[in-house]
mmCIF file of C-alpha atoms in Angstrom:
data_model
loop_
_atom_site.group_PDB
_atom_site.id
_atom_site.type_symbol
_atom_site.label_atom_id
_atom_site.label_comp_id
_atom_site.label_asym_id
_atom_site.label_seq_id
_atom_site.Cartn_x
_atom_site.Cartn_y
_atom_site.Cartn_z
ATOM 1 C CA MET K 25 -141.769 -2.082 39.615
ATOM 2 C CA SER K 26 -141.391 -4.337 41.776
ATOM 3 C CA ARG K 27 -137.671 -5.426 43.922
ATOM 4 C CA LEU K 28 -138.468 -8.692 43.974
ATOM 5 C CA MET K 29 -139.169 -9.318 40.524
ATOM 6 C CA HIS K 30 -138.485 -12.635 39.388
ATOM 7 C CA VAL K 31 -140.161 -15.879 37.461
ATOM 8 C CA THR K 32 -143.373 -16.950 39.613
ATOM 9 C CA SER K 33 -142.917 -20.877 38.042
ATOM 10 C CA GLY K 34 -140.960 -23.329 37.261
ATOM 11 C CA PRO K 35 -138.183 -23.754 37.865
ATOM 12 C CA TYR K 36 -136.054 -20.705 38.221
ATOM 13 C CA ALA K 37 -139.041 -19.615 40.784
ATOM 14 C CA PRO K 38 -137.661 -19.525 43.650
ATOM 15 C CA PRO K 39 -138.689 -22.334 46.427
ATOM 16 C CA VAL K 40 -139.518 -21.598 49.376
ATOM 17 C CA PRO K 41 -137.430 -21.636 52.444
ATOM 18 C CA ARG K 42 -137.661 -23.866 54.653
ATOM 19 C CA ARG K 43 -136.962 -20.651 57.677
ATOM 20 C CA GLU K 44 -136.442 -17.101 57.024
ATOM 21 C CA LEU K 45 -134.401 -15.185 59.253
ATOM 22 C CA THR K 46 -132.181 -11.573 59.744
ATOM 23 C CA ALA K 47 -128.911 -11.603 60.130
ATOM 24 C CA VAL K 48 -127.594 -7.933 62.197
ATOM 25 C CA SER K 49 -124.087 -6.932 60.331
ATOM 26 C CA ALA K 50 -121.569 -4.781 62.437
ATOM 27 C CA ASP K 51 -122.912 -1.499 61.102
ATOM 28 C CA GLY K 52 -126.473 -2.508 62.430
ATOM 29 C CA THR K 53 -127.559 -3.135 58.586
ATOM 30 C CA ARG K 54 -130.544 -5.989 59.239
ATOM 31 C CA LEU K 55 -129.612 -8.608 55.910
ATOM 32 C CA TYR K 56 -132.550 -10.639 54.639
ATOM 33 C CA VAL K 57 -131.952 -14.785 54.991
ATOM 34 C CA GLU K 58 -133.417 -17.735 53.847
ATOM 35 C CA GLU K 59 -132.656 -21.405 54.662
ATOM 36 C CA HIS K 60 -133.046 -24.420 52.910
ATOM 37 C CA GLY K 61 -133.693 -27.792 53.448
ATOM 38 C CA PRO K 62 -133.126 -30.226 56.245
ATOM 39 C CA LYS K 63 -131.617 -28.197 59.322
ATOM 40 C CA ASP K 64 -129.475 -31.419 60.258
ATOM 41 C CA ALA K 65 -127.815 -31.379 56.733
ATOM 42 C CA PRO K 66 -124.272 -30.479 56.097
ATOM 43 C CA ALA K 67 -124.281 -26.572 55.017
ATOM 44 C CA VAL K 68 -123.892 -24.666 52.651
ATOM 45 C CA VAL K 69 -123.731 -20.628 51.873
ATOM 46 C CA LEU K 70 -124.436 -18.842 48.405
ATOM 47 C CA ALA K 71 -123.629 -15.214 47.851
ATOM 48 C CA HIS K 72 -125.275 -13.371 45.594
ATOM 49 C CA GLY K 73 -123.534 -10.886 43.165
ATOM 50 C CA TRP K 74 -124.371 -7.264 41.984
ATOM 51 C CA CYS K 75 -127.765 -6.805 40.406
ATOM 52 C CA CYS K 76 -129.644 -10.294 41.950
ATOM 53 C CA SER K 77 -131.146 -11.351 44.447
ATOM 54 C CA THR K 78 -131.768 -14.754 46.845
ATOM 55 C CA ALA K 79 -133.642 -15.634 43.290
ATOM 56 C CA PHE K 80 -130.790 -15.955 41.794
ATOM 57 C CA TRP K 81 -129.490 -19.155 43.649
ATOM 58 C CA ALA K 82 -133.003 -20.601 42.642
ATOM 59 C CA PRO K 83 -132.495 -23.791 40.681
ATOM 60 C CA VAL K 84 -129.211 -24.246 42.294
ATOM 61 C CA VAL K 85 -131.311 -24.294 45.476
ATOM 62 C CA ARG K 86 -133.441 -26.607 44.068
ATOM 63 C CA GLN K 87 -130.261 -29.644 43.345
ATOM 64 C CA LEU K 88 -129.015 -29.061 46.683
ATOM 65 C CA ALA K 89 -131.758 -28.415 49.002
ATOM 66 C CA PRO K 90 -132.774 -32.725 49.281
ATOM 67 C CA ALA K 91 -129.191 -32.882 50.663
ATOM 68 C CA HIS K 92 -128.085 -30.318 51.955
ATOM 69 C CA ARG K 93 -128.723 -27.049 54.103
ATOM 70 C CA VAL K 94 -128.676 -24.249 51.409
ATOM 71 C CA ILE K 95 -128.328 -20.551 52.956
ATOM 72 C CA VAL K 96 -128.430 -17.597 50.632
ATOM 73 C CA TYR K 97 -128.800 -14.320 52.124
ATOM 74 C CA ASP K 98 -129.805 -10.923 50.113
ATOM 75 C CA GLN K 99 -126.399 -8.824 50.086
ATOM 76 C CA ARG K 100 -126.946 -5.312 51.333
ATOM 77 C CA GLY K 101 -129.060 -2.921 48.725
ATOM 78 C CA HIS K 102 -130.277 -6.239 47.282
ATOM 79 C CA GLY K 103 -133.173 -7.698 47.085
ATOM 80 C CA ARG K 104 -134.897 -7.601 50.875
ATOM 81 C CA SER K 105 -132.324 -5.927 52.128
ATOM 82 C CA PRO K 106 -131.687 -2.377 52.708
ATOM 83 C CA ALA K 107 -128.558 -0.823 51.127
ATOM 84 C CA GLY K 108 -127.152 0.648 55.013
ATOM 85 C CA GLY K 109 -126.676 4.299 55.165
ATOM 86 C CA VAL K 110 -124.350 6.793 53.337
ATOM 87 C CA GLY K 111 -120.506 5.108 52.955
ATOM 88 C CA SER K 112 -121.441 1.068 53.229
ATOM 89 C CA TYR K 113 -120.437 0.989 49.657
ATOM 90 C CA HIS K 114 -117.525 -0.975 49.991
ATOM 91 C CA THR K 115 -115.779 -4.622 49.967
ATOM 92 C CA ALA K 116 -115.576 -4.889 54.216
ATOM 93 C CA THR K 117 -118.805 -4.103 54.194
ATOM 94 C CA LEU K 118 -119.498 -7.043 52.670
ATOM 95 C CA ALA K 119 -117.050 -9.421 54.419
ATOM 96 C CA ASP K 120 -119.394 -7.304 57.374
ATOM 97 C CA ASP K 121 -122.443 -9.023 55.864
ATOM 98 C CA LEU K 122 -121.227 -11.834 55.152
ATOM 99 C CA GLY K 123 -118.816 -13.181 58.337
ATOM 100 C CA ALA K 124 -122.709 -11.762 59.974
ATOM 101 C CA VAL K 125 -124.941 -13.914 57.769
ATOM 102 C CA LEU K 126 -122.943 -16.439 59.246
ATOM 103 C CA ASP K 127 -122.992 -16.092 62.787
ATOM 104 C CA ALA K 128 -126.834 -15.743 62.734
ATOM 105 C CA ALA K 129 -127.014 -19.221 59.781
ATOM 106 C CA LEU K 130 -125.456 -21.400 61.612
ATOM 107 C CA ALA K 131 -124.648 -23.008 65.227
ATOM 108 C CA PRO K 132 -121.386 -21.996 67.156
ATOM 109 C CA GLY K 133 -118.650 -24.090 65.475
ATOM 110 C CA GLU K 134 -119.694 -25.184 63.011
ATOM 111 C CA LYS K 135 -118.825 -25.026 59.215
ATOM 112 C CA ALA K 136 -119.797 -24.233 56.014
ATOM 113 C CA VAL K 137 -119.356 -24.524 52.205
ATOM 114 C CA ILE K 138 -119.103 -20.734 51.145
ATOM 115 C CA GLY K 139 -119.860 -20.404 47.475
ATOM 116 C CA GLY K 140 -119.586 -17.374 45.535
ATOM 117 C CA HIS K 141 -121.278 -15.622 42.566
ATOM 118 C CA SER K 142 -119.178 -12.512 40.707
ATOM 119 C CA MET K 143 -119.591 -10.279 43.147
ATOM 120 C CA GLY K 144 -120.620 -13.102 45.918
ATOM 121 C CA GLY K 145 -117.432 -14.201 45.547
ATOM 122 C CA MET K 146 -115.367 -10.798 45.945
ATOM 123 C CA THR K 147 -117.231 -11.119 49.766
ATOM 124 C CA LEU K 148 -115.512 -14.182 49.504
ATOM 125 C CA MET K 149 -112.241 -11.991 48.300
ATOM 126 C CA ALA K 150 -112.101 -9.478 50.346
ATOM 127 C CA ALA K 151 -112.862 -11.947 53.831
ATOM 128 C CA ALA K 152 -109.860 -13.901 53.397
ATOM 129 C CA GLY K 153 -108.258 -12.119 55.528
ATOM 130 C CA ARG K 154 -110.859 -12.344 58.273
ATOM 131 C CA PRO K 155 -110.237 -15.093 60.808
ATOM 132 C CA TYR K 156 -113.723 -16.168 61.184
ATOM 133 C CA LEU K 157 -113.444 -17.670 57.113
ATOM 134 C CA ARG K 158 -110.667 -19.746 58.560
ATOM 135 C CA GLU K 159 -113.650 -20.776 61.171
ATOM 136 C CA ARG K 160 -116.582 -20.755 59.302
ATOM 137 C CA ALA K 161 -115.516 -21.926 55.820
ATOM 138 C CA ALA K 162 -114.340 -25.872 55.132
ATOM 139 C CA ALA K 163 -113.931 -24.516 51.400
ATOM 140 C CA VAL K 164 -114.761 -21.853 49.202
ATOM 141 C CA LEU K 165 -116.656 -21.531 45.523
ATOM 142 C CA LEU K 166 -115.124 -18.555 43.326
ATOM 143 C CA CYS K 167 -117.832 -18.382 40.393
ATOM 144 C CA SER K 168 -117.503 -16.059 37.663
ATOM 145 C CA THR K 169 -115.958 -13.559 39.216
ATOM 146 C CA GLY K 170 -112.921 -11.435 39.126
ATOM 147 C CA SER K 171 -110.764 -10.000 41.826
ATOM 148 C CA ALA K 172 -108.780 -6.781 40.071
ATOM 149 C CA GLN K 173 -109.839 -5.191 36.159
ATOM 150 C CA LEU K 174 -112.868 -5.387 36.372
ATOM 151 C CA VAL K 175 -113.751 -2.639 33.725
ATOM 152 C CA PRO K 176 -110.603 -2.702 30.870
ATOM 153 C CA GLU K 177 -111.034 -6.911 30.929
ATOM 154 C CA SER K 178 -115.283 -6.780 30.461
ATOM 155 C CA ARG K 179 -116.564 -7.435 26.958
ATOM 156 C CA VAL K 180 -119.957 -6.887 27.008
ATOM 157 C CA VAL K 181 -118.746 -3.450 24.706
ATOM 158 C CA PRO K 182 -118.391 -3.996 21.422
ATOM 159 C CA LEU K 183 -115.273 -1.901 20.909
ATOM 160 C CA ARG K 184 -112.281 -3.008 19.587
ATOM 161 C CA ALA K 185 -110.337 0.473 21.356
ATOM 162 C CA ARG K 186 -109.579 -0.365 24.719
ATOM 163 C CA ALA K 187 -109.722 2.831 26.042
ATOM 164 C CA LEU K 188 -112.859 4.443 24.494
ATOM 165 C CA ARG K 189 -114.333 0.418 25.653
ATOM 166 C CA SER K 190 -113.214 0.981 29.321
ATOM 167 C CA ALA K 191 -114.306 4.350 29.312
ATOM 168 C CA VAL K 192 -118.394 3.032 28.609
ATOM 169 C CA GLN K 193 -118.059 0.042 30.611
ATOM 170 C CA ARG K 194 -117.666 1.996 33.486
ATOM 171 C CA ALA K 195 -119.335 4.092 32.492
ATOM 172 C CA LEU K 196 -122.506 1.487 32.192
ATOM 173 C CA LEU K 197 -121.123 0.017 35.665
ATOM 174 C CA VAL K 198 -122.256 2.881 37.946
ATOM 175 C CA SER K 199 -124.983 4.522 36.034
ATOM 176 C CA LYS K 200 -127.965 4.853 38.320
ATOM 177 C CA LEU K 201 -130.256 5.455 35.661
ATOM 178 C CA PRO K 202 -133.898 2.968 35.377
ATOM 179 C CA MET K 203 -133.895 0.083 33.855
ATOM 180 C CA GLY K 204 -137.214 0.150 33.112
ATOM 181 C CA PRO K 205 -140.132 -2.710 32.547
ATOM 182 C CA VAL K 206 -138.584 -6.494 30.589
ATOM 183 C CA THR K 207 -140.084 -6.217 27.427
ATOM 184 C CA PRO K 208 -138.969 -8.707 24.683
ATOM 185 C CA LEU K 209 -136.282 -5.495 22.951
ATOM 186 C CA SER K 210 -134.690 -5.632 26.720
ATOM 187 C CA LYS K 211 -134.301 -9.202 27.282
ATOM 188 C CA LYS K 212 -132.805 -8.881 23.230
ATOM 189 C CA VAL K 213 -129.900 -6.321 24.670
ATOM 190 C CA LEU K 214 -129.278 -7.556 27.834
ATOM 191 C CA GLY K 215 -129.824 -11.219 27.706
ATOM 192 C CA PRO K 216 -126.731 -11.682 24.670
ATOM 193 C CA ALA K 217 -124.231 -9.169 27.552
ATOM 194 C CA ILE K 218 -124.842 -12.107 30.767
ATOM 195 C CA LEU K 219 -125.356 -14.758 29.531
ATOM 196 C CA GLY K 220 -124.206 -17.285 26.625
ATOM 197 C CA ARG K 221 -125.344 -18.068 22.916
ATOM 198 C CA GLY K 222 -127.127 -21.106 23.976
ATOM 199 C CA ALA K 223 -129.093 -19.744 26.564
ATOM 200 C CA THR K 224 -132.731 -20.673 27.078
ATOM 201 C CA PRO K 225 -135.869 -18.451 26.342
ATOM 202 C CA ALA K 226 -136.302 -19.333 29.844
ATOM 203 C CA GLN K 227 -132.960 -18.371 31.199
ATOM 204 C CA ILE K 228 -133.492 -15.326 30.077
ATOM 205 C CA GLU K 229 -135.892 -13.957 31.807
ATOM 206 C CA ALA K 230 -135.037 -15.549 34.378
ATOM 207 C CA SER K 231 -131.853 -14.052 34.783
ATOM 208 C CA VAL K 232 -133.050 -10.623 33.507
ATOM 209 C CA ARG K 233 -135.856 -10.125 35.445
ATOM 210 C CA ILE K 234 -133.720 -10.677 38.304
ATOM 211 C CA VAL K 235 -131.244 -7.755 37.212
ATOM 212 C CA PHE K 236 -134.117 -5.338 35.694
ATOM 213 C CA ALA K 237 -135.575 -5.338 39.723
ATOM 214 C CA SER K 238 -131.950 -4.208 41.757
ATOM 215 C CA PRO K 239 -132.154 -1.291 43.001
ATOM 216 C CA ARG K 240 -130.880 1.447 40.352
ATOM 217 C CA ARG K 241 -128.947 3.806 43.430
ATOM 218 C CA ALA K 242 -127.086 0.556 45.197
ATOM 219 C CA ARG K 243 -126.884 -0.485 41.816
ATOM 220 C CA GLY K 244 -124.838 2.560 41.113
ATOM 221 C CA ALA K 245 -122.834 2.490 44.177
ATOM 222 C CA TRP K 246 -121.906 -1.334 44.317
ATOM 223 C CA GLY K 247 -120.877 0.032 41.065
ATOM 224 C CA ARG K 248 -118.506 2.106 41.113
ATOM 225 C CA VAL K 249 -116.983 -0.411 44.297
ATOM 226 C CA LEU K 250 -116.732 -2.828 40.889
ATOM 227 C CA ALA K 251 -114.900 -0.253 38.641
ATOM 228 C CA THR K 252 -111.818 0.128 41.188
ATOM 229 C CA LEU K 253 -112.028 -2.957 42.480
ATOM 230 C CA ASP K 254 -108.900 -4.642 43.175
ATOM 231 C CA LEU K 255 -108.544 -7.774 45.313
ATOM 232 C CA ASP K 256 -105.211 -9.641 44.220
ATOM 233 C CA ALA K 257 -103.838 -9.973 47.387
ATOM 234 C CA GLU K 258 -106.015 -10.965 48.813
ATOM 235 C CA VAL K 259 -106.793 -13.308 46.918
ATOM 236 C CA ALA K 260 -103.479 -14.859 47.773
ATOM 237 C CA ARG K 261 -104.177 -14.639 51.854
ATOM 238 C CA MET K 262 -107.502 -17.468 51.041
ATOM 239 C CA PRO K 263 -107.461 -19.481 53.251
ATOM 240 C CA VAL K 264 -109.290 -22.311 52.704
ATOM 241 C CA PRO K 265 -109.726 -24.927 49.510
ATOM 242 C CA ALA K 266 -111.056 -22.887 46.431
ATOM 243 C CA ALA K 267 -112.651 -23.982 43.914
ATOM 244 C CA VAL K 268 -113.463 -21.593 40.860
ATOM 245 C CA VAL K 269 -115.922 -22.124 38.229
ATOM 246 C CA HIS K 270 -116.387 -19.880 35.248
ATOM 247 C CA GLY K 271 -117.924 -19.888 31.764
ATOM 248 C CA ALA K 272 -115.828 -19.460 28.772
ATOM 249 C CA ALA K 273 -117.987 -17.110 26.713
ATOM 250 C CA ASP K 274 -118.156 -14.520 30.140
ATOM 251 C CA LYS K 275 -118.221 -11.030 28.733
ATOM 252 C CA LEU K 276 -118.637 -9.484 31.736
ATOM 253 C CA THR K 277 -115.388 -11.203 33.607
ATOM 254 C CA PRO K 278 -113.923 -13.287 31.379
ATOM 255 C CA VAL K 279 -111.955 -16.000 32.050
ATOM 256 C CA ARG K 280 -108.224 -15.366 31.932
ATOM 257 C CA LEU K 281 -109.726 -13.373 35.187
ATOM 258 C CA ALA K 282 -111.398 -16.450 36.394
ATOM 259 C CA ARG K 283 -107.587 -18.029 35.407
ATOM 260 C CA ARG K 284 -105.961 -15.109 37.228
ATOM 261 C CA ILE K 285 -107.421 -15.836 40.230
ATOM 262 C CA ASP K 286 -106.667 -19.605 40.553
ATOM 263 C CA GLU K 287 -103.258 -18.899 39.762
ATOM 264 C CA LEU K 288 -103.353 -16.482 42.583
ATOM 265 C CA LEU K 289 -105.039 -19.333 44.982
ATOM 266 C CA PRO K 290 -102.465 -20.904 47.751
ATOM 267 C CA GLN K 291 -104.805 -23.971 47.688
ATOM 268 C CA SER K 292 -106.668 -24.431 44.728
ATOM 269 C CA ALA K 293 -110.045 -26.562 45.190
ATOM 270 C CA GLY K 294 -110.025 -27.035 41.342
ATOM 271 C CA PHE K 295 -110.853 -24.909 37.982
ATOM 272 C CA THR K 296 -113.821 -25.577 36.078
ATOM 273 C CA GLU K 297 -114.570 -23.914 32.379
ATOM 274 C CA LEU K 298 -117.773 -24.246 30.837
ATOM 275 C CA PRO K 299 -117.781 -23.942 27.627
ATOM 276 C CA GLY K 300 -120.243 -21.649 25.888
ATOM 277 C CA LEU K 301 -121.116 -20.407 29.299
ATOM 278 C CA GLY K 302 -122.338 -17.393 29.175
ATOM 279 C CA HIS K 303 -121.650 -15.020 33.269
ATOM 280 C CA MET K 304 -124.764 -16.421 34.787
ATOM 281 C CA THR K 305 -123.098 -19.822 35.647
ATOM 282 C CA PRO K 306 -125.369 -20.716 37.834
ATOM 283 C CA ILE K 307 -128.526 -20.353 36.231
ATOM 284 C CA GLU K 308 -127.219 -21.470 32.880
ATOM 285 C CA ALA K 309 -126.015 -25.148 33.250
ATOM 286 C CA PRO K 310 -127.017 -25.026 37.827
ATOM 287 C CA TYR K 311 -126.251 -28.361 37.900
ATOM 288 C CA ALA K 312 -122.289 -28.212 36.989
ATOM 289 C CA VAL K 313 -121.733 -25.486 40.285
ATOM 290 C CA ALA K 314 -124.277 -27.600 42.290
ATOM 291 C CA GLU K 315 -121.629 -30.575 41.423
ATOM 292 C CA VAL K 316 -119.001 -28.841 41.654
ATOM 293 C CA LEU K 317 -120.296 -27.367 45.530
ATOM 294 C CA ARG K 318 -121.371 -30.748 46.654
ATOM 295 C CA GLU K 319 -118.061 -32.219 46.063
ATOM 296 C CA LEU K 320 -116.744 -29.292 47.863
ATOM 297 C CA VAL K 321 -118.321 -30.433 50.791
ATOM 298 C CA ARG K 322 -117.589 -34.605 50.010
ATOM 299 C CA ASP K 323 -114.123 -33.574 50.321
ATOM 300 C CA HIS K 324 -114.023 -30.491 52.859
ATOM 301 C CA LEU K 325 -116.942 -30.350 55.041
ATOM 302 C CA ALA K 326 -116.196 -33.516 57.891
ATOM 303 C CA GLY K 327 -120.431 -35.208 57.909
ATOM 304 C CA ALA K 328 -121.114 -35.069 54.314
ATOM 305 C CA PRO K 329 -123.603 -37.869 52.930
ATOM 306 C CA ALA K 330 -121.828 -40.178 50.894
ATOM 307 C CA GLY K 331 -121.026 -39.350 46.987
ATOM 308 C CA ALA K 332 -124.044 -42.647 45.906
ATOM 309 C CA GLN K 333 -126.070 -40.579 49.162
ATOM 310 C CA ALA K 334 -126.124 -37.260 47.083
ATOM 311 C CA GLU K 335 -126.530 -37.918 43.924
ATOM 312 C CA GLU K 336 -129.543 -40.415 44.942
ATOM 313 C CA THR K 337 -131.663 -38.293 47.296
ATOM 314 C CA ALA K 338 -130.937 -35.589 44.482
ATOM 315 C CA GLY K 339 -132.881 -37.582 42.139
ATOM 316 C CA GLY K 340 -131.312 -39.932 40.587
ATOM 317 C CA PRO K 341 -127.205 -40.698 39.339
ATOM 318 C CA ALA K 342 -126.078 -37.477 37.963
ATOM 319 C CA GLU K 343 -124.461 -36.698 34.618
ATOM 320 C CA THR K 344 -120.939 -36.917 34.181
ATOM 321 C CA VAL K 345 -118.569 -34.411 34.921
ATOM 322 C CA GLU K 346 -115.048 -34.006 34.399
ATOM 323 C CA PRO K 347 -113.380 -33.453 37.531
ATOM 324 C CA ALA K 348 -113.171 -29.642 39.002
ATOM 325 C CA GLY K 349 -109.481 -29.870 38.977
ATOM 326 C CA THR K 350 -108.750 -31.022 36.069
ATOM 327 C CA PRO K 351 -108.262 -27.416 33.521
ATOM 328 C CA GLY K 352 -109.921 -26.370 31.069
ATOM 329 C CA THR K 353 -112.647 -29.367 31.953
ATOM 330 C CA ALA K 354 -115.538 -29.263 29.980
ATOM 331 C CA ALA K 355 -118.830 -30.144 31.483
ATOM 332 C CA GLY K 356 -121.130 -29.092 28.512
ATOM 333 C CA PRO K 357 -123.130 -32.235 28.097
ATOM 334 C CA ALA K 358 -123.818 -32.663 32.033
ATOM 335 C CA ALA K 359 -125.143 -29.099 31.751
ATOM 336 C CA ALA K 360 -127.191 -29.152 28.408
ATOM 337 C CA ALA K 361 -128.599 -32.673 30.068
ATOM 338 C CA ALA K 362 -128.838 -30.490 33.156
ATOM 339 C CA THR K 363 -131.059 -27.874 31.691
ATOM 340 C CA GLU K 364 -132.936 -29.747 29.740
ATOM 341 C CA LYS K 365 -134.685 -31.347 33.401
ATOM 342 C CA GLU K 366 -134.978 -27.608 34.324
ATOM 343 C CA GLU K 367 -136.772 -26.690 32.004
ATOM 344 C CA ALA K 368 -138.997 -29.610 32.314
ATOM 345 C CA GLY K 369 -138.898 -29.330 36.129
ATOM 346 C CA ALA K 370 -136.757 -32.159 37.090
#
């Protein structure tokens, strides 16, 4: 089974990057990096989550690339980035890797808006105390992620008994068993666990293929890290404005974890709750996620294009999305309209 298995056509297929480069982390691990969009545009760096790859960000990249320089990379042990040596599975290593990517992709002194989904958000939390984050990040997006208590709070396994549910979920998290081929049955099982009920067949197909492509040893090793995760203290040290986006129906990292993060942040840039959406928000509602990133660029990154220009460049007037600073934001209509555009190949 190919490590790069993903859909190859339609709006969820990865676009061709303008250039590819390699970032070398502190321990010598070589990380695969892609760059999309104009080379002189405001920079947005995106870090994917557990069991994903650069392919995960495809629909968000398509939204942003006309007016932004979008940099995506494979976390170690995922996609085209090797796992690294024994003992390299730590949140500190994730922070090392992000710093290496920023050094490789950004010019000296250049800042970016940095977004992380799930384990990518945990990467940003782990980096909160690193000097480079204050120097390189204008603002950050923490998308569908949690800082602690992932196993007991998760609702992937529908068992009422908390202790039993936690035990089963931990076993699934750390498992290194092969997932097997993508089939109608596997999509029926995994789809509802990671996406909301309204997910389209194309979104389910794209998500399941990306997850099933993750190497099983790295999947289990990073799962062990997530099972004992506690980054609350790091969230409280976040040195730049941070926006939080979360699906209200997320079973893997329930929305209460996102609310906890927003409460801990020293500089909250807004909390956006997406009704009915699951864990894979950048695939389920790429426009809504991209719009929060656009707002962070406009508000915090010098030299960003004006809002009207960004919307025009991105392909027309934007759908109405409630301000990200409003708790419990209802982005359902915008997300639905964006999904229709994505399905049509817009």
